[in-house]
């Protein structure tokens, strides 16, 4: 899919912009949470 196709699709479906924004926001929060659980502290 080219950038013009995505732009045209989002222009025709403005509600999808909010859904995509929410999805990206949730994925960024999940990545931070997963990174927190993957750390180990070794030392005194």
Short mmCIF file of N, CA and C in Angstrom, two decimals:
data_model
loop_
_atom_site.label_atom_id
_atom_site.label_comp_id
_atom_site.label_asym_id
_atom_site.label_seq_id
_atom_site.Cartn_x
_atom_site.Cartn_y
_atom_site.Cartn_z
N UNK A 1 0.84 -1.17 0.00
CA UNK A 1 0.00 0.00 0.00
C UNK A 1 0.88 1.24 0.00
N UNK A 2 0.56 2.16 -0.85
CA UNK A 2 1.35 3.38 -0.91
C UNK A 2 0.81 4.40 0.10
N UNK A 3 1.59 5.43 0.31
CA UNK A 3 1.18 6.46 1.26
C UNK A 3 -0.08 7.18 0.81
N UNK A 4 -0.24 7.34 -0.50
CA UNK A 4 -1.44 8.00 -1.03
C UNK A 4 -2.69 7.16 -0.78
N UNK A 5 -2.54 5.83 -0.89
CA UNK A 5 -3.68 4.96 -0.63
C UNK A 5 -4.13 5.07 0.83
N UNK A 6 -3.17 5.08 1.74
CA UNK A 6 -3.49 5.18 3.16
C UNK A 6 -4.12 6.54 3.46
N UNK A 7 -3.57 7.60 2.89
CA UNK A 7 -4.12 8.94 3.11
C UNK A 7 -5.54 9.04 2.58
N UNK A 8 -5.78 8.50 1.40
CA UNK A 8 -7.13 8.53 0.82
C UNK A 8 -8.10 7.70 1.67
N UNK A 9 -7.65 6.56 2.15
CA UNK A 9 -8.51 5.72 2.98
C UNK A 9 -8.90 6.44 4.27
N UNK A 10 -7.91 7.07 4.92
CA UNK A 10 -8.21 7.78 6.16
C UNK A 10 -9.06 9.02 5.91
N UNK A 11 -8.91 9.65 4.75
CA UNK A 11 -9.76 10.79 4.41
C UNK A 11 -11.20 10.35 4.23
N UNK A 12 -11.40 9.16 3.68
CA UNK A 12 -12.75 8.64 3.49
C UNK A 12 -13.35 8.08 4.78
N UNK A 13 -12.50 7.68 5.72
CA UNK A 13 -12.96 7.08 6.98
C UNK A 13 -12.32 7.79 8.16
N UNK A 14 -12.81 8.97 8.54
CA UNK A 14 -12.16 9.75 9.59
C UNK A 14 -12.21 9.09 10.97
N UNK A 15 -13.14 8.19 11.21
CA UNK A 15 -13.20 7.53 12.52
C UNK A 15 -12.01 6.58 12.70
N UNK A 16 -11.45 6.10 11.61
CA UNK A 16 -10.31 5.19 11.69
C UNK A 16 -9.06 5.91 12.21
N UNK A 17 -8.98 7.23 12.03
CA UNK A 17 -7.83 7.99 12.52
C UNK A 17 -7.77 7.87 14.04
N UNK A 18 -8.89 8.05 14.70
CA UNK A 18 -8.93 7.91 16.16
C UNK A 18 -8.61 6.51 16.61
N UNK A 19 -9.10 5.52 15.88
CA UNK A 19 -8.83 4.12 16.23
C UNK A 19 -7.34 3.81 16.08
N UNK A 20 -6.73 4.29 15.01
CA UNK A 20 -5.30 4.06 14.82
C UNK A 20 -4.47 4.76 15.89
N UNK A 21 -4.87 5.99 16.25
CA UNK A 21 -4.16 6.72 17.30
C UNK A 21 -4.24 5.97 18.62
N UNK A 22 -5.43 5.47 18.96
CA UNK A 22 -5.60 4.72 20.20
C UNK A 22 -4.77 3.44 20.19
N UNK A 23 -4.74 2.76 19.07
CA UNK A 23 -3.96 1.53 18.95
C UNK A 23 -2.48 1.80 19.15
N UNK A 24 -1.96 2.85 18.52
CA UNK A 24 -0.55 3.20 18.68
C UNK A 24 -0.25 3.58 20.12
N UNK A 25 -1.15 4.31 20.75
CA UNK A 25 -0.97 4.70 22.15
C UNK A 25 -0.92 3.48 23.06
N UNK A 26 -1.84 2.53 22.86
CA UNK A 26 -1.84 1.32 23.68
C UNK A 26 -0.61 0.46 23.45
N UNK A 27 -0.17 0.36 22.20
CA UNK A 27 1.03 -0.43 21.91
C UNK A 27 2.27 0.20 22.53
N UNK A 28 2.35 1.52 22.54
CA UNK A 28 3.52 2.16 23.14
C UNK A 28 3.52 1.94 24.65
N UNK A 29 2.36 1.95 25.28
CA UNK A 29 2.28 1.70 26.72
C UNK A 29 2.62 0.24 27.03
N UNK A 30 2.17 -0.67 26.21
CA UNK A 30 2.46 -2.09 26.42
C UNK A 30 3.95 -2.36 26.26
N UNK A 31 4.59 -1.68 25.33
CA UNK A 31 6.04 -1.85 25.15
C UNK A 31 6.81 -1.39 26.35
N UNK A 32 6.41 -0.27 26.93
CA UNK A 32 7.08 0.22 28.13
C UNK A 32 6.87 -0.72 29.30
N UNK A 33 5.69 -1.26 29.42
CA UNK A 33 5.39 -2.20 30.51
C UNK A 33 6.21 -3.49 30.35
N UNK A 34 6.29 -4.00 29.13
CA UNK A 34 7.07 -5.21 28.88
C UNK A 34 8.55 -4.98 29.14
N UNK A 35 9.04 -3.81 28.82
CA UNK A 35 10.44 -3.51 29.04
C UNK A 35 10.75 -3.44 30.54
N UNK A 36 9.80 -2.95 31.32
CA UNK A 36 10.01 -2.85 32.76
C UNK A 36 10.15 -4.24 33.38
N UNK A 37 9.35 -5.21 32.93
CA UNK A 37 9.39 -6.55 33.50
C UNK A 37 10.59 -7.36 33.01
N UNK A 38 11.24 -6.91 31.95
CA UNK A 38 12.36 -7.65 31.41
C UNK A 38 13.71 -7.26 31.96
N UNK A 39 13.75 -6.35 32.93
CA UNK A 39 15.03 -5.88 33.47
C UNK A 39 15.43 -6.65 34.69
N UNK A 40 16.71 -6.86 34.84
CA UNK A 40 17.27 -7.50 36.03
C UNK A 40 18.31 -6.57 36.64
N UNK A 41 18.31 -6.49 37.95
CA UNK A 41 19.30 -5.69 38.66
C UNK A 41 20.17 -6.65 39.43
N UNK A 42 21.44 -6.70 39.06
CA UNK A 42 22.37 -7.60 39.74
C UNK A 42 23.40 -6.74 40.47
N UNK A 43 23.54 -6.99 41.71
CA UNK A 43 24.51 -6.22 42.47
C UNK A 43 24.07 -6.06 43.92
N UNK A 44 24.85 -5.32 44.69
CA UNK A 44 24.54 -5.17 46.10
C UNK A 44 23.32 -4.32 46.36
#
